[in-house]
Coordinates of C-alpha atoms and ligand atoms in Angstrom, one line a residue:
X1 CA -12.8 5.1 -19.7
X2 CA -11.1 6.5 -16.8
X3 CA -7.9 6.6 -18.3
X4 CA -8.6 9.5 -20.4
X5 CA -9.9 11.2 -17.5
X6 CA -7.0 11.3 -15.9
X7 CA -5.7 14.6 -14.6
X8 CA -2.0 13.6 -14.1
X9 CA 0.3 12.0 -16.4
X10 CA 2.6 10.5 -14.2
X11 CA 3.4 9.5 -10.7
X12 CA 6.5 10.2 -8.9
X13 CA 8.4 7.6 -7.2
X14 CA 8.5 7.9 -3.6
X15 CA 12.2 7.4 -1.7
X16 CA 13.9 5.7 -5.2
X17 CA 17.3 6.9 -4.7
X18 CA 16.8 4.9 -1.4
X19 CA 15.1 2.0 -2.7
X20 CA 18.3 1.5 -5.5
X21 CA 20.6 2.3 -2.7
X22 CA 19.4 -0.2 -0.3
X23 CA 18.5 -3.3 -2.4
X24 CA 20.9 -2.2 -5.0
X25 CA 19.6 -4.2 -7.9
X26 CA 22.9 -5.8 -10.0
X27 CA 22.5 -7.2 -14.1
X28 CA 20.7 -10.2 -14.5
X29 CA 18.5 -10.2 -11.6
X30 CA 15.1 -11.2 -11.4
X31 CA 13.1 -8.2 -9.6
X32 CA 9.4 -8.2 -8.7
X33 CA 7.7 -4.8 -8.7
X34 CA 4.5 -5.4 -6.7
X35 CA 2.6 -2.3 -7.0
X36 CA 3.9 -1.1 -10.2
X37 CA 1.3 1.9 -10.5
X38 CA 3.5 4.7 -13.2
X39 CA 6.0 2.4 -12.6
X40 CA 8.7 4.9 -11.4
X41 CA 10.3 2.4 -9.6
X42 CA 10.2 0.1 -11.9
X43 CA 12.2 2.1 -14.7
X44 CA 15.5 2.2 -12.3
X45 CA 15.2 -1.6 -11.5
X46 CA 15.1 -2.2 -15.3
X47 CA 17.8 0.1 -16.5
X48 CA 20.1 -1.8 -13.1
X49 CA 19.1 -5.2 -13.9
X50 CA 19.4 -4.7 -18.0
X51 CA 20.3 -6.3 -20.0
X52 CA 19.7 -9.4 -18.9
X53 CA 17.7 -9.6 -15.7
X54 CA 13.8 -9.6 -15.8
X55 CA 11.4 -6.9 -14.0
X56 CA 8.2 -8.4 -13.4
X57 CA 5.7 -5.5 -12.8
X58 CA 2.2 -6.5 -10.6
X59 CA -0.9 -4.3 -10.2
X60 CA -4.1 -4.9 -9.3
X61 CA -5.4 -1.6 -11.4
X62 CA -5.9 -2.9 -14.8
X63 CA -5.6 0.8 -15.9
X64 CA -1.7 -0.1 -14.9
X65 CA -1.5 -2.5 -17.6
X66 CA -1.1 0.4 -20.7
X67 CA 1.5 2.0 -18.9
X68 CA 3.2 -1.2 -18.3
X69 CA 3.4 -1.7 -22.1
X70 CA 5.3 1.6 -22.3
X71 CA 6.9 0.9 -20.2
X72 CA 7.9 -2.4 -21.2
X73 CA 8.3 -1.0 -24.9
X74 CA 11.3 1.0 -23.6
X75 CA 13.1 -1.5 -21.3
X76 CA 16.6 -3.1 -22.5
X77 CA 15.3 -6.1 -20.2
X78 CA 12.9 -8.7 -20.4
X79 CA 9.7 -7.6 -18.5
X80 CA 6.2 -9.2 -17.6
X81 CA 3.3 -8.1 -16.0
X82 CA 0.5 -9.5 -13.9
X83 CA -3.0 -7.7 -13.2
X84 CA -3.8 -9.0 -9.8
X85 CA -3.6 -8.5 -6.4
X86 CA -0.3 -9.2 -5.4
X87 CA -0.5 -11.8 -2.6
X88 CA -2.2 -13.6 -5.7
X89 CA 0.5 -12.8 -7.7
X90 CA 3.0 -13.9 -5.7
X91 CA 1.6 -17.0 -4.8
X92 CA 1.3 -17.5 -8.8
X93 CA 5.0 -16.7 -9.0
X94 CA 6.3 -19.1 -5.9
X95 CA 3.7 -22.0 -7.4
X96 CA 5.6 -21.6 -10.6
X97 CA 9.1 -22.2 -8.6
X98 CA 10.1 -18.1 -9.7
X99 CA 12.7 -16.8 -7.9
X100 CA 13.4 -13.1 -7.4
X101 CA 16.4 -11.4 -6.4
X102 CA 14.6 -8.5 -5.2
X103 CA 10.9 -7.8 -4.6
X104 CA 9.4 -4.0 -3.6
X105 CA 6.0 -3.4 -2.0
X106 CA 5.2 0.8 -2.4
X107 CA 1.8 0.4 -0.6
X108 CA -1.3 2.6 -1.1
X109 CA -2.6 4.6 -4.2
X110 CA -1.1 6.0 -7.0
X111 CA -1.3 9.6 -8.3
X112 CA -2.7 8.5 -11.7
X113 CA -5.6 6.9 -9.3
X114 CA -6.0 9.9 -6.9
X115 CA -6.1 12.5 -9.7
X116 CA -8.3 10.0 -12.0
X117 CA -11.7 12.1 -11.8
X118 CA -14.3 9.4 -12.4
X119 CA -13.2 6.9 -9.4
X120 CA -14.0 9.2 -6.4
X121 CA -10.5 8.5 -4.6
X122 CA -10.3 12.2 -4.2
X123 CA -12.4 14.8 -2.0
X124 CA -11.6 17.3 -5.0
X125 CA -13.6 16.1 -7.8
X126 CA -17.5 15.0 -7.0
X127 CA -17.3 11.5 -8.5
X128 CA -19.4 8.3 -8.1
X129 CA -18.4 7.1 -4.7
X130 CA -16.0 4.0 -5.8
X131 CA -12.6 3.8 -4.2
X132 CA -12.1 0.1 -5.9
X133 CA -8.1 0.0 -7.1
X134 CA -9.5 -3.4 -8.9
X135 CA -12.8 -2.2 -10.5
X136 CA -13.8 -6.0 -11.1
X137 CA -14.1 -5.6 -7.3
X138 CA -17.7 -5.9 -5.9
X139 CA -17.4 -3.9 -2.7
X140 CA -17.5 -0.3 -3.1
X141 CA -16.9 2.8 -1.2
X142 CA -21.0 3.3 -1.6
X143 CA -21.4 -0.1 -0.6
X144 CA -19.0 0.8 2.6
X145 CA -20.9 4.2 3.2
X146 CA -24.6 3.1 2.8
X147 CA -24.0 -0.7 4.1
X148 CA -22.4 -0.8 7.3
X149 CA -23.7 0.3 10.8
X150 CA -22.8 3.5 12.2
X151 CA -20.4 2.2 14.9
X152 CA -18.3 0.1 12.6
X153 CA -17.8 2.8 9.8
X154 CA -17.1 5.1 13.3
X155 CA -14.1 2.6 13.9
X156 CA -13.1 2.3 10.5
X157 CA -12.5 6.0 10.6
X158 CA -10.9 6.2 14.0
X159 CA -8.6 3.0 13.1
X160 CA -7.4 4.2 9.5
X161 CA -8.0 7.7 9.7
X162 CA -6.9 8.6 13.4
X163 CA -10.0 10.4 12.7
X164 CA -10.8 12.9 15.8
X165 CA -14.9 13.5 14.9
X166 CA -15.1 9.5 13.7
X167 CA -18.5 8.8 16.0
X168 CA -20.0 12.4 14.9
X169 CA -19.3 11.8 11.3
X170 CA -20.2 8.1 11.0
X171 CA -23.7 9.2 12.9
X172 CA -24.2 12.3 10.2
X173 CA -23.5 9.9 7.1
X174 CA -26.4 7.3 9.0
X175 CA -28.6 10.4 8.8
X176 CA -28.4 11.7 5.7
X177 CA -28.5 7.9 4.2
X178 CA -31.8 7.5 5.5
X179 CA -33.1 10.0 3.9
X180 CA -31.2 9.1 0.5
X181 CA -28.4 6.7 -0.6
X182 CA -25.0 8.7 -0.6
X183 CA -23.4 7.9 -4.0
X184 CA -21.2 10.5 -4.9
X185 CA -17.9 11.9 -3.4
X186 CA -19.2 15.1 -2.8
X187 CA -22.4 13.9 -0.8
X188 CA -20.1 12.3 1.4
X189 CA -17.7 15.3 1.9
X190 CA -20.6 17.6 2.6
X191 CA -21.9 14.8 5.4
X192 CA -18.3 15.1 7.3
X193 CA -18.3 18.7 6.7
X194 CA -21.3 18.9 8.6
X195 CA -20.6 16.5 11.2
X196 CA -17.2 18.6 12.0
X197 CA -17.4 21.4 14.4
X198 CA -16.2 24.9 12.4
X199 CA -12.9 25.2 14.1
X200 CA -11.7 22.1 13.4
X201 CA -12.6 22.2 9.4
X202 CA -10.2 25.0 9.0
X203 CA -7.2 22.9 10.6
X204 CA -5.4 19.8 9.8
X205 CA -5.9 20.1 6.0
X206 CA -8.8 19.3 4.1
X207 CA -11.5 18.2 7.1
X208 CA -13.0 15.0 4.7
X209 CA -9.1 13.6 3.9
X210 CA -8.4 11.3 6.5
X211 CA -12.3 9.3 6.4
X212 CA -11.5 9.3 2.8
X213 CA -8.2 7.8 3.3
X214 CA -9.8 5.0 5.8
X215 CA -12.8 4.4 3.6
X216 CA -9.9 3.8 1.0
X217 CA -7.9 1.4 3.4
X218 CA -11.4 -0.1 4.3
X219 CA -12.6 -1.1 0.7
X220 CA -9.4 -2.1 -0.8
X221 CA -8.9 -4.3 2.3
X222 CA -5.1 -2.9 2.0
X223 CA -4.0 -4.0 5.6
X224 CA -5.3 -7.6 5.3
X225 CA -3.8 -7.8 1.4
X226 CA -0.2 -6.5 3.4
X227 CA -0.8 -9.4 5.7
X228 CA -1.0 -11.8 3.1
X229 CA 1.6 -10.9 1.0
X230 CA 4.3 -10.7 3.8
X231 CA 5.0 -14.4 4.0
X232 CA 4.8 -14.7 0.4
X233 CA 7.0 -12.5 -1.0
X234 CA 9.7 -14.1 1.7
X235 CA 9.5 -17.4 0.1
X236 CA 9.7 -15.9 -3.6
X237 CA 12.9 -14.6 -2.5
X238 CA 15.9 -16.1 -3.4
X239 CA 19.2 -15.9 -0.5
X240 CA 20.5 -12.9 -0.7
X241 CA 17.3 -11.4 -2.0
X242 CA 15.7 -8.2 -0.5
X243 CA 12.5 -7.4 0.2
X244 CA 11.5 -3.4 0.1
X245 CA 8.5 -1.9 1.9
X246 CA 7.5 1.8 1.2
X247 CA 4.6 2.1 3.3
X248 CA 2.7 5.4 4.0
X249 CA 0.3 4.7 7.1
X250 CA 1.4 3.8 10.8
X251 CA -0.3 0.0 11.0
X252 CA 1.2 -0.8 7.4
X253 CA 4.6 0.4 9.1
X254 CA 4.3 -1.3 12.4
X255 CA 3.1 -4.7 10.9
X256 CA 6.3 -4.6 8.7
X257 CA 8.4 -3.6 11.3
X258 CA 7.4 -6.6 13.3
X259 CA 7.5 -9.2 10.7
X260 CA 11.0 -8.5 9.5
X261 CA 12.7 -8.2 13.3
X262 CA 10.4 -11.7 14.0
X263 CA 12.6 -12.6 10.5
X264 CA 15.7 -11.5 12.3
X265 CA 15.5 -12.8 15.3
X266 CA 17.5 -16.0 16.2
X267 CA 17.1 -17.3 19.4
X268 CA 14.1 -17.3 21.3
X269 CA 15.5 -19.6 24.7
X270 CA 14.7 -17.9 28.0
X271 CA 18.5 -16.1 29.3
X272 CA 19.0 -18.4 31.8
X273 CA 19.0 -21.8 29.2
X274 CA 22.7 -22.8 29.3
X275 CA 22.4 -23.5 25.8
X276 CA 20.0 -23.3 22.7
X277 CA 17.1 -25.3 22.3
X278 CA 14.6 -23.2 20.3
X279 CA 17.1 -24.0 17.5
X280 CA 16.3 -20.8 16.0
X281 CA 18.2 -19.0 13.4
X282 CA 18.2 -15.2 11.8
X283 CA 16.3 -15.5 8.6
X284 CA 16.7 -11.9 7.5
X285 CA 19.8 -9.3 8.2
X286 CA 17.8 -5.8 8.3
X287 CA 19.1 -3.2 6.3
X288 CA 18.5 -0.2 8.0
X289 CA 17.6 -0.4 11.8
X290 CA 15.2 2.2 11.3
X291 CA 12.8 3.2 8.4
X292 CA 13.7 5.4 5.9
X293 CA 11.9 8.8 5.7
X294 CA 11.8 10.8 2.7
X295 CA 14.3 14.4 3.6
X296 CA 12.5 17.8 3.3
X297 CA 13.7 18.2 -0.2
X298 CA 11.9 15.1 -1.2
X299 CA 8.4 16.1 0.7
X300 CA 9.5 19.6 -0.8
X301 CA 9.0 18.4 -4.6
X302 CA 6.7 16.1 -3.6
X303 CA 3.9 16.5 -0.7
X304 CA 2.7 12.7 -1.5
X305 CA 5.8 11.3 -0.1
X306 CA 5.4 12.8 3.1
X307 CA 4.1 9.9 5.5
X308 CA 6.5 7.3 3.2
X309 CA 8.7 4.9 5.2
X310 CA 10.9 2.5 3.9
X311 CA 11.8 -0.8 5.3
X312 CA 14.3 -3.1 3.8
X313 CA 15.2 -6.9 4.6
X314 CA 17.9 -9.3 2.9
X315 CA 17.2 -13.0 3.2
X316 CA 20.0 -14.8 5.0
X317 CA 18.4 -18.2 5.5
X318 CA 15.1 -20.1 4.0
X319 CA 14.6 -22.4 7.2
X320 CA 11.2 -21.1 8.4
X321 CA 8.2 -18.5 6.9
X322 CA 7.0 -16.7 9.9
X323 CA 3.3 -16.3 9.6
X324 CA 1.6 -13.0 10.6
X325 CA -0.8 -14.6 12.5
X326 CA 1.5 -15.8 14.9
X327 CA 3.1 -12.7 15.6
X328 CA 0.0 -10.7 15.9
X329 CA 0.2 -8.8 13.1
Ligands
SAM1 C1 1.8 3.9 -4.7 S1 1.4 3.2 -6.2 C2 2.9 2.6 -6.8 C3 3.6 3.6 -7.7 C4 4.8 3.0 -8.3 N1 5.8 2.5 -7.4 C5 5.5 4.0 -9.2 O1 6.6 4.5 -9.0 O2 4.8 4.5 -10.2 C6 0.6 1.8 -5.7 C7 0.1 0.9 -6.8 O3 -0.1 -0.4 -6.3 C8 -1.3 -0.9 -6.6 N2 -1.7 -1.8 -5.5 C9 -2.0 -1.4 -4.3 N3 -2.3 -2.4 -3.5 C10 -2.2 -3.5 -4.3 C11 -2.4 -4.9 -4.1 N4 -2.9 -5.4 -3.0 N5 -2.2 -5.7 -5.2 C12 -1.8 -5.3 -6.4 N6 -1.6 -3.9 -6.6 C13 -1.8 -3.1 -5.6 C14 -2.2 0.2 -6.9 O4 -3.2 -0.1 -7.8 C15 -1.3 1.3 -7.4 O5 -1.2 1.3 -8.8

């Protein structure tokens, strides 16, 4: 069971004195930990909320759930915890007419799945190739590596990975595939290894990290799962609720960025309309112009936060759900 192969023991929470700052949690609110993971975060929204507001913790990882109970064991508030994904979960929650006072999205992997050494997130450990964060998940990293055609893994790896060598490494994997299926982590490393020219495996950190990191994106499906749960975490908000996004890749970023300034923007009339009649109205007040980087001290104690941005949006008015598709998300 992977659990017990797990190499870390906990996860550090990425930007939290931010996240408490900015959405600033008060007793008695309802608060909706999407991606609980360690649940870091979670811990400081319970101990503001207790002792009477709820934390409702979501993961997708079922390993998530025995740390939950922990953590729920421990809380001075009341807790509950949902193993989905969390645009599932969330519609759940707005089906069932919940509403939260504040809901936080800290995108991507956990430590506890990176450093877990049987589910081949990591170019460290040789594992079987997996990558699922849901293991009840069919597709697979193997299935992503030894299924699709060379110029769409070559894509994938130039779209999620910024990946220099993407077409090189995508035609070496195609190669060495024919010959045998690549199932393991460390096949796959030595097949970019190979593919990279030697200059360029001794720069830019580890030379297999960022096709890992798209195969990662790729199988989990973690843009298109973003794009989902946008629209409806905005309508399990309550007014006055605040939505949190800590996200650690440049498309997760920019397709928050757009849908909370399409939340805050009011009206849409061409300038030279003498008055209004889009009849639009701010939905959202932002609550930092700009995203929130971790400082160096953060990065300092912990290299994971590094690429983090946080976002932050308080609902003002519950008159329209943009949907990402329309902006072009
Ligand atoms: C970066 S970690 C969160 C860490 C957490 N904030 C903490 O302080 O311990 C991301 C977690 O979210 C989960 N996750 C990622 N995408 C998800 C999704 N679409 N639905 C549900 N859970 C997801 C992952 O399984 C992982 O456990």
């Amino acid at each position: 069971m992977s659990i017990l192969l797990e190499m870390t023991r906990e996860h550090v929470p990425v930007l939290a004195g931010e996240v408490i700052e900015l959405t600033d949690p008060r007793p008695g609110e309802t608060v909706v930990d999407c991606t609980f993971g360690g649940g870091g975060h979670a811990r400081l929204l319970a101990d503001r909320v207790s002792p009477d507001g709820t934390v409702i913790g979501i993961d997708r990882d079922p390993a998530a759930r025995s740390r939950f109970e922990e953590f729920a064991a421990e809380a001075r508030c009341e807790t509950r915890f949902v193993q989905a994904d969390f645009g599932a979960a969330l519609a759940e929650l707005v089906a069932e007419g919940t509403h939260a006072d504040m809901i936080l999205l800290d995108l991507g992997v956990s430590s506890f799945q990176i450093d877990a050494l049987d589910r081949g997130f990591s170019y460290v450990y040789d594992a079987p190739l997996d990558m699922r964060m849901d293991p009840g998940q069919e597709f697979s990293a193997a299935d992503l590596v030894n299924g699709w055609d060379e110029r769409r893994m070559s894509n994938t790896f130039d779209r999620y990975g910024e990946e220099r060598y993407s077409r090189q490494i995508a035609r070496e994997i195609v190669r060495r595939r024919d010959e045998r299926p690549i199932t393991t982590t460390q096949q796959l490393v030595d097949a970019i290894v190979a593919a990279v020219p030697v200059p360029a495996r001794f720069a830019g950190g580890h030379p297999a990290k960022r096709v890992f990191q798209a195969i990662r994106i790729a199988v989990n499906d973690e843009l298109g799962q973003l794009e989902r749960a946008l629209p409806l975490a905005w309508e399990a908000l309550s007014i006055g609720g605040r939505l949190a996004v800590i996200s650690f890749h440049s498309l997760e970023d920019r397709a928050v960025k757009r849908y909370f300034a399409d939340l805050a923007r009011g009206c849409v009339c061409p300038p030279e309309f003498p008055i209004c009649t889009c009849g639009r109205t701010p939905q959202a007040e932002l609550v930092s112009r700009r995203a929130i980087a971790p400082t160096p001290g953060e990065i300092a104690h912990n290299p994971r936060a590094k690429s983090g941005k946080l976002r932050v949006a308080r609902k003002i008015a519950a008159d329209r759900i943009p949907d990402p598709g329309e902006i072009g998300l």
